[in-house]
Short mmCIF file of C-alpha atoms in Angstrom, two decimals:
data_model
loop_
_atom_site.label_atom_id
_atom_site.label_comp_id
_atom_site.label_asym_id
_atom_site.label_seq_id
_atom_site.Cartn_x
_atom_site.Cartn_y
_atom_site.Cartn_z
CA UNK A 1 -47.97 54.43 -9.42
CA UNK A 2 -50.93 55.67 -10.64
CA UNK A 3 -54.50 54.33 -8.76
CA UNK A 4 -58.17 54.84 -10.04
CA UNK A 5 -61.00 54.91 -7.62
CA UNK A 6 -64.42 54.46 -8.75
CA UNK A 7 -66.52 56.18 -5.93
CA UNK A 8 -70.14 55.20 -5.34
CA UNK A 9 -72.40 56.12 -2.49
CA UNK A 10 -75.12 53.04 -1.70
CA UNK A 11 -72.27 50.94 0.17
CA UNK A 12 -70.99 53.74 2.33
CA UNK A 13 -71.06 52.70 6.09
CA UNK A 14 -74.29 53.55 7.64
CA UNK A 15 -76.51 54.11 4.77
CA UNK A 16 -80.02 52.66 4.45
CA UNK A 17 -82.67 54.83 2.89
CA UNK A 18 -82.97 56.58 -0.62
CA UNK A 19 -83.08 60.03 0.83
CA UNK A 20 -79.31 59.67 2.01
CA UNK A 21 -78.45 58.87 -1.16
CA UNK A 22 -80.18 61.68 -3.48
CA UNK A 23 -79.12 65.10 -3.80
CA UNK A 24 -82.57 66.53 -3.60
CA UNK A 25 -83.29 65.75 -0.31
CA UNK A 26 -81.57 66.98 2.52
CA UNK A 27 -79.91 63.92 4.01
CA UNK A 28 -77.78 63.99 1.21
CA UNK A 29 -75.35 66.51 2.60
CA UNK A 30 -74.47 63.99 5.43
CA UNK A 31 -73.97 61.13 3.34
CA UNK A 32 -72.13 63.06 0.60
CA UNK A 33 -69.32 63.76 3.45
CA UNK A 34 -69.50 60.20 4.58
CA UNK A 35 -68.69 59.45 0.90
CA UNK A 36 -66.00 61.77 0.52
CA UNK A 37 -64.40 60.68 3.56
CA UNK A 38 -64.27 57.06 2.56
CA UNK A 39 -62.70 58.18 -0.67
CA UNK A 40 -59.94 60.19 1.29
CA UNK A 41 -59.26 57.18 3.48
CA UNK A 42 -59.00 55.17 0.15
CA UNK A 43 -56.68 57.93 -1.21
CA UNK A 44 -54.45 57.94 1.98
CA UNK A 45 -54.19 54.15 1.73
CA UNK A 46 -53.01 54.57 -1.48
CA UNK A 47 -50.38 57.31 -0.75
CA UNK A 48 -49.12 54.71 2.10
CA UNK A 49 -48.31 52.29 -0.40
CA UNK A 50 -46.69 54.76 -3.22
CA UNK A 51 -49.13 56.02 -5.15
CA UNK A 52 -47.98 59.07 -6.83
CA UNK A 53 -51.18 59.90 -8.39
CA UNK A 54 -54.71 59.15 -7.81
CA UNK A 55 -57.90 59.57 -10.03
CA UNK A 56 -61.10 59.29 -8.39
CA UNK A 57 -64.46 59.26 -10.79
CA UNK A 58 -67.36 60.28 -8.75
CA UNK A 59 -69.69 57.43 -10.01
CA UNK A 60 -72.98 58.11 -8.34
CA UNK A 61 -76.08 59.61 -9.60
CA UNK A 62 -75.27 63.27 -10.87
CA UNK A 63 -71.23 62.51 -10.66
CA UNK A 64 -71.19 65.81 -8.38
CA UNK A 65 -71.12 63.93 -4.98
CA UNK A 66 -67.59 64.61 -3.32
CA UNK A 67 -66.62 67.49 -1.20
CA UNK A 68 -63.69 68.74 -3.32
CA UNK A 69 -61.90 70.62 -1.07
CA UNK A 70 -61.76 67.59 1.26
CA UNK A 71 -59.59 65.71 -1.26
CA UNK A 72 -55.76 65.42 -1.25
CA UNK A 73 -53.48 67.70 -3.16
CA UNK A 74 -52.12 64.60 -4.93
CA UNK A 75 -55.79 63.88 -6.38
CA UNK A 76 -57.46 64.52 -9.79
CA UNK A 77 -61.48 64.13 -10.10
CA UNK A 78 -63.56 63.27 -12.95
CA UNK A 79 -67.08 64.61 -12.33
CA UNK A 80 -70.39 64.28 -14.33
CA UNK A 81 -70.79 62.02 -17.05
CA UNK A 82 -69.30 62.36 -20.55
CA UNK A 83 -71.30 59.65 -21.96
CA UNK A 84 -68.11 57.58 -22.62
CA UNK A 85 -68.70 53.86 -22.32
CA UNK A 86 -66.50 53.49 -19.67
CA UNK A 87 -69.04 55.21 -17.49
CA UNK A 88 -68.00 54.87 -13.94
CA UNK A 89 -64.58 54.14 -14.98
CA UNK A 90 -64.19 56.94 -17.30
CA UNK A 91 -60.84 58.24 -16.99
CA UNK A 92 -59.38 54.74 -16.53
CA UNK A 93 -56.25 53.94 -19.10
CA UNK A 94 -53.90 51.21 -19.41
CA UNK A 95 -51.39 53.81 -17.53
CA UNK A 96 -52.91 52.74 -14.09
CA UNK A 97 -51.43 50.47 -11.84
CA UNK A 98 -54.67 49.13 -10.09
CA UNK A 99 -58.27 49.93 -9.98
CA UNK A 100 -60.06 50.19 -6.13
CA UNK A 101 -64.08 50.75 -5.90
CA UNK A 102 -65.57 52.58 -2.66
CA UNK A 103 -69.08 52.83 -1.73
CA UNK A 104 -70.20 49.87 -3.59
CA UNK A 105 -73.75 47.95 -3.35
CA UNK A 106 -75.51 44.75 -4.32
CA UNK A 107 -77.02 44.12 -7.47
CA UNK A 108 -80.35 44.53 -8.75
CA UNK A 109 -82.48 41.61 -7.40
CA UNK A 110 -80.59 41.24 -4.06
CA UNK A 111 -82.06 41.44 -0.84
CA UNK A 112 -78.38 42.34 0.73
CA UNK A 113 -78.91 46.16 0.78
CA UNK A 114 -81.95 48.01 0.68
CA UNK A 115 -80.62 50.30 -1.94
CA UNK A 116 -79.60 47.46 -3.91
CA UNK A 117 -79.84 47.93 -7.74
CA UNK A 118 -77.87 48.18 -11.03
CA UNK A 119 -77.16 51.01 -13.08
CA UNK A 120 -80.74 52.52 -12.47
CA UNK A 121 -84.32 51.61 -10.90
CA UNK A 122 -85.92 50.65 -14.60
CA UNK A 123 -83.62 47.58 -14.40
CA UNK A 124 -84.97 44.96 -12.67
CA UNK A 125 -81.81 42.54 -13.47
CA UNK A 126 -78.89 42.83 -15.83
CA UNK A 127 -77.23 39.40 -16.75
CA UNK A 128 -73.95 38.82 -18.45
CA UNK A 129 -73.35 35.43 -19.74
CA UNK A 130 -76.35 33.97 -17.58
CA UNK A 131 -75.21 35.30 -14.43
CA UNK A 132 -76.90 38.06 -12.55
CA UNK A 133 -74.37 40.93 -12.64
CA UNK A 134 -73.74 43.94 -10.61
CA UNK A 135 -72.16 47.09 -11.59
CA UNK A 136 -68.99 45.87 -10.32
CA UNK A 137 -69.20 42.96 -12.97
CA UNK A 138 -69.10 45.39 -15.60
CA UNK A 139 -66.61 47.71 -14.12
CA UNK A 140 -64.00 45.09 -13.13
CA UNK A 141 -64.40 43.57 -16.94
CA UNK A 142 -64.31 47.22 -18.16
CA UNK A 143 -60.54 47.86 -16.24
CA UNK A 144 -59.74 44.22 -17.21
CA UNK A 145 -59.96 45.52 -20.84
CA UNK A 146 -57.08 47.89 -20.01
CA UNK A 147 -55.11 45.22 -18.42
CA UNK A 148 -55.81 47.06 -14.96
CA UNK A 149 -56.43 44.69 -12.31
CA UNK A 150 -59.03 45.18 -9.25
CA UNK A 151 -57.45 45.20 -6.01
CA UNK A 152 -59.61 46.54 -3.37
CA UNK A 153 -63.76 47.01 -2.86
CA UNK A 154 -65.53 48.57 0.04
CA UNK A 155 -69.46 48.01 0.23
CA UNK A 156 -72.07 45.94 1.53
CA UNK A 157 -71.55 42.65 2.73
CA UNK A 158 -72.66 40.67 -0.55
CA UNK A 159 -71.35 42.67 -2.75
CA UNK A 160 -67.85 42.03 -0.99
CA UNK A 161 -68.51 38.37 -1.37
CA UNK A 162 -69.47 38.81 -5.05
CA UNK A 163 -66.00 40.79 -5.45
CA UNK A 164 -64.14 38.25 -3.66
CA UNK A 165 -65.57 35.43 -5.94
CA UNK A 166 -65.11 37.32 -9.02
CA UNK A 167 -61.31 38.55 -8.79
CA UNK A 168 -59.74 35.94 -6.61
CA UNK A 169 -57.25 37.72 -4.02
CA UNK A 170 -58.92 40.66 -3.95
CA UNK A 171 -59.17 42.61 -0.79
CA UNK A 172 -62.66 44.05 0.68
CA UNK A 173 -64.10 46.02 3.57
CA UNK A 174 -67.70 45.11 4.46
CA UNK A 175 -69.19 48.32 5.69
CA UNK A 176 -72.67 46.99 5.94
CA UNK A 177 -75.70 44.12 5.80
CA UNK A 178 -78.74 44.88 4.83
CA UNK A 179 -82.02 43.04 5.94
CA UNK A 180 -85.18 44.24 4.21
CA UNK A 181 -85.26 47.98 4.65
CA UNK A 182 -82.92 47.93 7.51
CA UNK A 183 -79.07 47.82 7.39
CA UNK A 184 -76.52 47.15 10.28
CA UNK A 185 -73.22 49.01 9.98
CA UNK A 186 -69.75 49.47 11.05
CA UNK A 187 -69.73 53.14 12.19
CA UNK A 188 -67.99 55.37 9.53
CA UNK A 189 -64.65 56.14 11.73
CA UNK A 190 -64.04 52.36 11.91
CA UNK A 191 -64.86 52.01 8.28
CA UNK A 192 -62.55 54.80 7.30
CA UNK A 193 -59.96 52.92 9.08
CA UNK A 194 -60.41 49.58 7.45
CA UNK A 195 -60.55 51.09 4.08
CA UNK A 196 -57.20 52.99 4.72
CA UNK A 197 -55.83 49.98 6.07
CA UNK A 198 -57.11 47.68 3.56
CA UNK A 199 -56.10 49.71 0.30
CA UNK A 200 -52.30 50.16 1.79
CA UNK A 201 -52.29 46.77 2.28
CA UNK A 202 -53.48 45.40 -1.20
CA UNK A 203 -51.30 47.99 -3.30
CA UNK A 204 -48.23 46.68 -0.99
CA UNK A 205 -49.00 43.11 -1.90
CA UNK A 206 -48.44 41.13 -5.05
CA UNK A 207 -51.78 42.28 -6.77
CA UNK A 208 -50.54 41.34 -10.63
CA UNK A 209 -53.14 38.49 -10.86
CA UNK A 210 -56.35 39.95 -9.53
CA UNK A 211 -57.98 40.12 -13.02
CA UNK A 212 -61.53 38.27 -13.53
CA UNK A 213 -61.55 35.87 -16.16
CA UNK A 214 -62.33 36.74 -19.51
CA UNK A 215 -64.76 35.09 -21.76
CA UNK A 216 -64.71 34.37 -25.57
CA UNK A 217 -68.03 35.96 -26.03
CA UNK A 218 -70.36 38.00 -24.08
CA UNK A 219 -74.05 38.17 -23.90
CA UNK A 220 -75.71 41.08 -21.95
CA UNK A 221 -79.55 40.66 -21.07
CA UNK A 222 -81.26 43.58 -19.53
CA UNK A 223 -84.66 42.88 -17.68
CA UNK A 224 -86.50 45.97 -17.33
CA UNK A 225 -89.43 46.97 -14.89
CA UNK A 226 -91.45 48.11 -18.00
CA UNK A 227 -92.02 46.37 -21.14
CA UNK A 228 -91.84 49.69 -22.92
CA UNK A 229 -88.31 50.34 -21.98
CA UNK A 230 -87.53 46.85 -23.48
CA UNK A 231 -88.86 48.05 -26.62
CA UNK A 232 -87.12 50.94 -26.89
CA UNK A 233 -83.82 49.41 -26.04
CA UNK A 234 -84.68 46.90 -28.87
CA UNK A 235 -83.99 49.43 -31.23
CA UNK A 236 -80.04 49.26 -30.53
CA UNK A 237 -78.36 47.90 -33.65
CA UNK A 238 -78.03 44.06 -33.13
CA UNK A 239 -80.20 44.22 -29.93
CA UNK A 240 -83.26 41.45 -29.89
CA UNK A 241 -85.97 40.80 -27.60
CA UNK A 242 -85.44 38.61 -24.80
CA UNK A 243 -88.86 38.07 -23.31
CA UNK A 244 -91.47 40.53 -22.73
CA UNK A 245 -89.61 43.00 -20.72
CA UNK A 246 -86.14 42.19 -21.69
CA UNK A 247 -83.41 42.79 -24.52
CA UNK A 248 -80.42 41.14 -24.86
CA UNK A 249 -76.98 42.08 -26.96
CA UNK A 250 -74.10 39.82 -27.80
CA UNK A 251 -70.65 40.66 -28.95
CA UNK A 252 -67.02 39.24 -28.41
CA UNK A 253 -65.55 42.45 -27.47
CA UNK A 254 -66.69 43.54 -24.17
CA UNK A 255 -66.14 47.08 -25.15
CA UNK A 256 -68.91 46.70 -27.71
CA UNK A 257 -71.09 45.59 -24.63
CA UNK A 258 -70.09 48.64 -22.62
CA UNK A 259 -71.04 50.65 -25.96
CA UNK A 260 -74.38 49.09 -26.21
CA UNK A 261 -75.18 49.69 -22.34
CA UNK A 262 -74.69 53.54 -23.11
CA UNK A 263 -77.95 53.46 -25.27
CA UNK A 264 -79.92 50.52 -23.96
CA UNK A 265 -80.33 50.98 -20.25
CA UNK A 266 -81.17 54.66 -20.34
#
């Protein structure tokens, strides 16, 4: 059984400030260690459930956050950004049994995490078929395109609720809850225990039905903070203006939505 982990940091237990998520700040060293520890807990849970190989995508910022020497000896790690449309899911293919998400956070426009965003801070909201979408929304549909179910997510409480609503039967661990610029979090040790147990339980159950519903056609709308970003994104083939700060793109194939996002959101 091969398991894929997409690892982010803004939903890691205890996090509350951008200084803790940015590699240019001294606080990042503490939180990259906490991020790594949560990933290792997920690996341990997967191993306990029978996983023979775990592939991890370091999916935060530079893609160079996880402390490699702390990873188990049955793990492969994808670091950096290739430019592939799968982005935070790069390395996934149809040979994986399940996808897991750690350190995930609420979508742009949400007040449920002080670090809520979608993809980057230039985007005020990203909508998919009229609904405000998170990074998880996009990534779970990416996994579903390969026939890979999404079985577990850890992150802030609102992100967990969204994941359960999108993928019925999905297991989650709520690490923190944001209020304004503050957060209330469980301890890192508590989080690691719940993640380890949650992943093991999720992968030991019947998760064959934990796939999000697919649509016949997809339309993505990116609302930018700055109208000049929307103007630039509008030059992508097939894109069209969607208001003064927004651009839209539609296609029946979700893989084409992923391809468009590579060029439109930067």
